[in-house]
Short mmCIF file of C-alpha atoms (C1' of nucleotides) in Angstrom, two decimals:
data_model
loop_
_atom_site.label_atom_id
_atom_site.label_comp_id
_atom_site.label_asym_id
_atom_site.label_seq_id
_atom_site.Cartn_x
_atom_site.Cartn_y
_atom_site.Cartn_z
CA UNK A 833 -16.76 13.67 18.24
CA UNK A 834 -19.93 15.68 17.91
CA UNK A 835 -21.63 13.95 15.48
CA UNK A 836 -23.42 10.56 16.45
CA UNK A 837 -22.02 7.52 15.85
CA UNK A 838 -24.91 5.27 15.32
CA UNK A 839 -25.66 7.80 12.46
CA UNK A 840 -23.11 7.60 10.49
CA UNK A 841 -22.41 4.12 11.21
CA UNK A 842 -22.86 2.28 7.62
CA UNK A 843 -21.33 5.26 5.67
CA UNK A 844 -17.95 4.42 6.27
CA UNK A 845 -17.68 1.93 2.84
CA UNK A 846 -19.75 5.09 0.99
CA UNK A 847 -17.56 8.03 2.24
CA UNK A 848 -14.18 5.85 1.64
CA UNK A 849 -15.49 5.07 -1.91
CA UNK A 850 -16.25 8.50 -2.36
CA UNK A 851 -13.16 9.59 -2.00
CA UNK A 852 -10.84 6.71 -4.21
CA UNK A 853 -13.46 7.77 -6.83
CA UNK A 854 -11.29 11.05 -7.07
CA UNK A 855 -8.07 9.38 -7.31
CA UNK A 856 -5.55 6.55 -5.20
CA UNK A 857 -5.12 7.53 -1.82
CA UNK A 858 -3.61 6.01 1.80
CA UNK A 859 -5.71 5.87 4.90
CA UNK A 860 -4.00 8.45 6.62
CA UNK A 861 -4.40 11.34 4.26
CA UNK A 862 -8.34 10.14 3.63
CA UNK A 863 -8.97 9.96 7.55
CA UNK A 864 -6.82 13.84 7.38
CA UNK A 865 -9.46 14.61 4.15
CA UNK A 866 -12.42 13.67 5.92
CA UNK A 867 -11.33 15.91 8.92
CA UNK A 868 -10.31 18.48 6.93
CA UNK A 869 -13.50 18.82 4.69
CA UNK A 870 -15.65 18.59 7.89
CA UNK A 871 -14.16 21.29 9.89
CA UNK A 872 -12.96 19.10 12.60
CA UNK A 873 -16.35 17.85 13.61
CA UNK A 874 -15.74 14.40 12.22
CA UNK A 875 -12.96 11.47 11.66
CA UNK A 876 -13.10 8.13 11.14
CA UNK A 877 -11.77 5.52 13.49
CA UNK A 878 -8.40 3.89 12.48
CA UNK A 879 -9.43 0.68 13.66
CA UNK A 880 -12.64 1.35 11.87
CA UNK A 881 -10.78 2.66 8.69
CA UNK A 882 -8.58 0.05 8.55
CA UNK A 883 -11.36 -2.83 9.05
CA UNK A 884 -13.47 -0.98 6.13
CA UNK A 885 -10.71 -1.30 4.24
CA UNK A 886 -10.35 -5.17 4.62
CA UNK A 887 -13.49 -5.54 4.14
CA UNK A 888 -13.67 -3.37 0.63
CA UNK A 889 -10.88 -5.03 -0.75
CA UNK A 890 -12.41 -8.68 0.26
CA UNK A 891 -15.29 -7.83 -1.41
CA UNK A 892 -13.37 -6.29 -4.50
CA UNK A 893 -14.55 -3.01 -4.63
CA UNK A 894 -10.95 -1.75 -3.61
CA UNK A 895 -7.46 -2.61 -4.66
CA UNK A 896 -4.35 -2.36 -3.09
CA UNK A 897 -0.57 -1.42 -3.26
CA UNK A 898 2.24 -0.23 -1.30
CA UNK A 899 3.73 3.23 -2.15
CA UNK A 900 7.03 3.37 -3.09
CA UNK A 901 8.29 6.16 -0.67
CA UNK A 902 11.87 6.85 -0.68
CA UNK A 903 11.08 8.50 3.01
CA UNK A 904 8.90 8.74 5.44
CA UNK A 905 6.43 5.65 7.02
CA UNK A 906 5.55 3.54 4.25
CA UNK A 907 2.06 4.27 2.66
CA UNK A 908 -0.62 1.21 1.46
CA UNK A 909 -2.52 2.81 -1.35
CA UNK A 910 -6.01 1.76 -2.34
CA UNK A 911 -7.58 2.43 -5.86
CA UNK A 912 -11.17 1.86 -6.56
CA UNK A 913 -12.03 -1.17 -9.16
CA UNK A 914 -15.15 -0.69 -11.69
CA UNK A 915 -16.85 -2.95 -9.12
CA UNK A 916 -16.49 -0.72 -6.30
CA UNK A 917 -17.64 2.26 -8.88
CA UNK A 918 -21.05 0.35 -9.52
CA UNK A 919 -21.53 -0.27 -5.48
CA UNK A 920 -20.58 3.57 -4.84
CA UNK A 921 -23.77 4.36 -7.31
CA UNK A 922 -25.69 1.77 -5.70
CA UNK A 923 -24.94 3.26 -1.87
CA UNK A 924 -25.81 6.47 -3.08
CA UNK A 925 -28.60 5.69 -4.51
CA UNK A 926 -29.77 3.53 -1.19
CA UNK A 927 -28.58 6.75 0.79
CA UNK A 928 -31.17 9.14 -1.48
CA UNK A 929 -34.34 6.93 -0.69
CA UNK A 930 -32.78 6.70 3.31
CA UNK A 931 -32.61 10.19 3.32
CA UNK A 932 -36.44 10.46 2.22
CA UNK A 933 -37.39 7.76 4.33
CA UNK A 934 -35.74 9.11 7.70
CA UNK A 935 -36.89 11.90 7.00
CA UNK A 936 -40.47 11.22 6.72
CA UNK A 937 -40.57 8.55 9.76
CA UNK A 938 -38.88 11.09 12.06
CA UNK A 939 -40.58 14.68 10.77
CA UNK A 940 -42.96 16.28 13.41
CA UNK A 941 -46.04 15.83 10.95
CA UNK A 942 -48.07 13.16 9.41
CA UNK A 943 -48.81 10.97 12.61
CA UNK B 724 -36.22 -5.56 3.05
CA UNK B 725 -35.46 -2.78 0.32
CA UNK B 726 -33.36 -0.32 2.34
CA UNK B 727 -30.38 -0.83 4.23
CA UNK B 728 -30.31 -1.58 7.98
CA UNK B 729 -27.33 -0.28 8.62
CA UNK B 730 -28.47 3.05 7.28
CA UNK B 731 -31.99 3.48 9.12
CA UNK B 732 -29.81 2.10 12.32
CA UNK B 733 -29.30 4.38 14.81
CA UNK B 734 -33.02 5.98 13.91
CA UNK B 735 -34.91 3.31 15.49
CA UNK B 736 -35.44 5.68 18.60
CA UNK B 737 -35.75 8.74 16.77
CA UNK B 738 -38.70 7.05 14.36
CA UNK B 739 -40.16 5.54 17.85
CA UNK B 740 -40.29 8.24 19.72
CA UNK B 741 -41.57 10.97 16.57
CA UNK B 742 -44.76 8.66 16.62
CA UNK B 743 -45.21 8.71 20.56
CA UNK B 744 -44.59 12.08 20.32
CA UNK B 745 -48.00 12.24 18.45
CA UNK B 746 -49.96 10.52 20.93
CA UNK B 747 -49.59 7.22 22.55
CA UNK B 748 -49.23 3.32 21.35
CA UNK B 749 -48.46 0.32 21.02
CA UNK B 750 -46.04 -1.91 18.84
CA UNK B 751 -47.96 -3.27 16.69
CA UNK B 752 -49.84 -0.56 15.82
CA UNK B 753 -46.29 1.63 15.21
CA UNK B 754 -45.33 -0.95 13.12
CA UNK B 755 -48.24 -1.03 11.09
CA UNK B 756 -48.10 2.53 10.50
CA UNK B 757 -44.51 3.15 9.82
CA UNK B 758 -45.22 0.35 6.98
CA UNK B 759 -47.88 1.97 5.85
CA UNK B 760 -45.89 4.96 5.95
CA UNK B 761 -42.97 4.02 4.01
CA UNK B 762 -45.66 1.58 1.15
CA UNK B 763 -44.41 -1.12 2.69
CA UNK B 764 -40.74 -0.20 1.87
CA UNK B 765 -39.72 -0.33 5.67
CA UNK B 766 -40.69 -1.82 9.13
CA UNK B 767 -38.73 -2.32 12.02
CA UNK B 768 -38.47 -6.09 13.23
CA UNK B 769 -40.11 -7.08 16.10
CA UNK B 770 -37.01 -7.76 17.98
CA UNK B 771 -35.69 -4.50 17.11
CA UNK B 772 -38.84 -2.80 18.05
CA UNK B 773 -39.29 -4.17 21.31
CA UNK B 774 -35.48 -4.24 22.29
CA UNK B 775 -36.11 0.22 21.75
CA UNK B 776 -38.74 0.16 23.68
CA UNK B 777 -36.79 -1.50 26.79
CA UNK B 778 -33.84 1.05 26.31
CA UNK B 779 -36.08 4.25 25.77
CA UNK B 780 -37.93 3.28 29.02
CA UNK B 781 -34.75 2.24 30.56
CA UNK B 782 -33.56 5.72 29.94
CA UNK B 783 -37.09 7.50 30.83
CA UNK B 784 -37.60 8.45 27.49
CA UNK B 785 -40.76 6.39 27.42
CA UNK B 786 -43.04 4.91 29.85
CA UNK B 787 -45.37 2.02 29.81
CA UNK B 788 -49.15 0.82 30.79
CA UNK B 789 -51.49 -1.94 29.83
CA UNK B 790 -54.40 -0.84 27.77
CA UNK B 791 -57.96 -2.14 29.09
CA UNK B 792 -59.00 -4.48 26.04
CA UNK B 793 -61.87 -6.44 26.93
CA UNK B 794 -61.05 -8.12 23.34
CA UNK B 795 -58.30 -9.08 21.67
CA UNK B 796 -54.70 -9.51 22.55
CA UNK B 797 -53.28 -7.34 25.40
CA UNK B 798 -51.51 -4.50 24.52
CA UNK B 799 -49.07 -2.68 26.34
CA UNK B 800 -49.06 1.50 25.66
CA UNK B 801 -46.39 3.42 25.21
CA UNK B 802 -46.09 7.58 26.41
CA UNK B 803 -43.30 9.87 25.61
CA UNK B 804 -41.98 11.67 28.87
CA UNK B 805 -40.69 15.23 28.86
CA UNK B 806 -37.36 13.70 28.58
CA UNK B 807 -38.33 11.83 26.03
CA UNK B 808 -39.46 15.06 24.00
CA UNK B 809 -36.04 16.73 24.41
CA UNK B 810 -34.11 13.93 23.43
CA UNK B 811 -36.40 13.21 20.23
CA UNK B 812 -35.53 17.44 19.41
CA UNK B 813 -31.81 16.69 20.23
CA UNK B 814 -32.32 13.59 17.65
CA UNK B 815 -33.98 14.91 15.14
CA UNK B 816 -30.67 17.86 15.65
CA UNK B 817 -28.29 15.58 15.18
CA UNK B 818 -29.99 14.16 12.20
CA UNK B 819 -29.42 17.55 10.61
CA UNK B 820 -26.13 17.47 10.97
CA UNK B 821 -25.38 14.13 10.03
CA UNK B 822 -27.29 14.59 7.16
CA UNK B 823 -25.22 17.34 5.83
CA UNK B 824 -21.93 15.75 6.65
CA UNK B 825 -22.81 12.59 5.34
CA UNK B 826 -23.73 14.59 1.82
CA UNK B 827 -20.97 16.28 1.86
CA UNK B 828 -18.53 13.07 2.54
CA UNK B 829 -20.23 11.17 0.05
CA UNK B 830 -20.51 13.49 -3.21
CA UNK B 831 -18.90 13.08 -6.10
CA UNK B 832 -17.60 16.42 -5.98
CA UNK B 833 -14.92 18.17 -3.65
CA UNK B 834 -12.44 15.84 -3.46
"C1'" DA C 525 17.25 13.42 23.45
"C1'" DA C 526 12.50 13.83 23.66
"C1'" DA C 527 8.31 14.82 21.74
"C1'" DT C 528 5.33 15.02 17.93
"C1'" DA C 529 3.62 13.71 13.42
"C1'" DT C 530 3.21 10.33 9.97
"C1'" DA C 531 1.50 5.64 8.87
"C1'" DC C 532 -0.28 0.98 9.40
"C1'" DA C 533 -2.08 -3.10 12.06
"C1'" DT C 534 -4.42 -6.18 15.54
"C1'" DT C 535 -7.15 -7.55 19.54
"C1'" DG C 536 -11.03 -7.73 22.36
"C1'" DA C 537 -15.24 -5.79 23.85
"C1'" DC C 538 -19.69 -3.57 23.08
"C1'" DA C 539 -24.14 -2.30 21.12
"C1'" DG C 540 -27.82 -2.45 17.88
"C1'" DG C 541 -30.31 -5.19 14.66
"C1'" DC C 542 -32.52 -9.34 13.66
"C1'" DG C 543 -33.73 -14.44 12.63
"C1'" DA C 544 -36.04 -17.78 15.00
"C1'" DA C 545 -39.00 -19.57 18.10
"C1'" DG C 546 -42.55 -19.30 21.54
"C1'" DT C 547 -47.07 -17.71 23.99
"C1'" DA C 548 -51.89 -16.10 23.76
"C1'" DT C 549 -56.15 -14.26 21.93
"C1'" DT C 550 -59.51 -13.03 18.30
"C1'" DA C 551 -61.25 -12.84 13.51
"C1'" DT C 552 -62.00 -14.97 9.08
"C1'" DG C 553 -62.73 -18.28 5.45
"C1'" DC C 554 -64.37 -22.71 4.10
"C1'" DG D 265 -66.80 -26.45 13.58
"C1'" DC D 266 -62.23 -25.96 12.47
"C1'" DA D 267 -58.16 -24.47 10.36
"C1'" DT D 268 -55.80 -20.42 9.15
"C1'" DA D 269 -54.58 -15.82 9.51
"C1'" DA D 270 -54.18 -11.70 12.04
"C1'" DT D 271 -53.25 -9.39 16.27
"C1'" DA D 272 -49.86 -8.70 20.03
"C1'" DC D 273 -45.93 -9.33 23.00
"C1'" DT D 274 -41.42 -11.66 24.53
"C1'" DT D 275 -36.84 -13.81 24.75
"C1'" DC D 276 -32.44 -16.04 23.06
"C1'" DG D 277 -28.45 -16.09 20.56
"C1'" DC D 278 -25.87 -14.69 16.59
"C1'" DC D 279 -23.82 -11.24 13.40
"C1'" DT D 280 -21.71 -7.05 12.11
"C1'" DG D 281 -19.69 -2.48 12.44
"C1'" DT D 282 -17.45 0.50 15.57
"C1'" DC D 283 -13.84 1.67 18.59
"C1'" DA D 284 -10.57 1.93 22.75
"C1'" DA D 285 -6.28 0.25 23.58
"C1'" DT D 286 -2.01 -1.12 22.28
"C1'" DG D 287 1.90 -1.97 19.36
"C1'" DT D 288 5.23 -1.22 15.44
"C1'" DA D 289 8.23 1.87 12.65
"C1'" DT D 290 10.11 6.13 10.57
"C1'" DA D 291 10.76 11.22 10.09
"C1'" DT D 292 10.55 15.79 11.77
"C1'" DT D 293 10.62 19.30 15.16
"C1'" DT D 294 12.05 21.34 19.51
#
DNA sequence: AAATATACATTGACAGGCGAAGTATTATGC
DNA sequence: GCATAATACTTCGCCTGTCAATGTATATTT
């Protein structure tokens, strides 16, 4: 992976959100979304998908269900409650005033 | 605390070694100033500021004297190496990136 | 028949952040 | 004069998120 770990780390809940926002989905295809839409240069973990996971639905910003596949591996599908909806704005909102903040504390000016 | 630590993690170094970069210090006085910074929305905790500076110097990003107070407590300096200058650019290049990806993952659109 | 892709799950280790507690000196308020 | 706050550094142990490794099972491709 090119991208830094450490950097990203604590993004995983907002990107998963992100995406159940748009619509149900299976870790698989998000982990295959997320690679997609970055070219390649990023994917989560599946240990680290599948712990987010856990811990979204423990903390009830995620449901879950199991597909009902007639073929195939057998998919568990996760849709996004109202609560998880409120605590996507609320991560984006913290990411905006990160953003701002990093930015500032690691610019080349203003020392 | 008003932003998220697991957010700024990972930048600890990067915010460290921007301010060396401007001339050297001392922990306290880094601290002070990336609170005064921020308005007092951020400062990094002692433990977590003196932790960095054992890994930065540990990996020669950083090296360390004690300043010649004749009052006061003893403080010990901080310099940023030539290594320590091309790993702060590589940083801050990363930080680019991730920044990016992380907008990109975490929109409400594209999905 | 073997290899690859799809799909989920668990375990154990690691690293960074941090609360808590401690040491020492100087400045300030009463 | 004395208590309190501010300055300044240090260490210990815990917590949490990430991830390598490994395992399970099915379907498709070669």
């Amino acid at each position: 992976m090119s991208i830094a770990s450490d950097i990203i780390r604590g993004h995983t809940d907002t990107i998963i959100l992100a995406r159940l926002a748009a619509g149900d989905s299976y870790g698989y295809e998000i982990n295959k979304a997320i690679e997609r839409k970055t070219g390649g240069r990023y994917e989560l973990k599946e240990a680290t998908l599948y712990t987010a996971f856990r811990r979204l639905e423990e903390s009830g910003c995620i449901t879950s269900y199991w597909g009902d596949e007639t073929t195939g591996a057998r998919r568990r599908y996760y849709a996004i409650t109202e609560a998880g909806r409120r605590t996507l704005q609320a991560l984006r909102s913290d990411w905006e005033d990160a953003r701002l903040l990093i930015d500032s504390l690691t610019a080349a000016e203003g020392y």
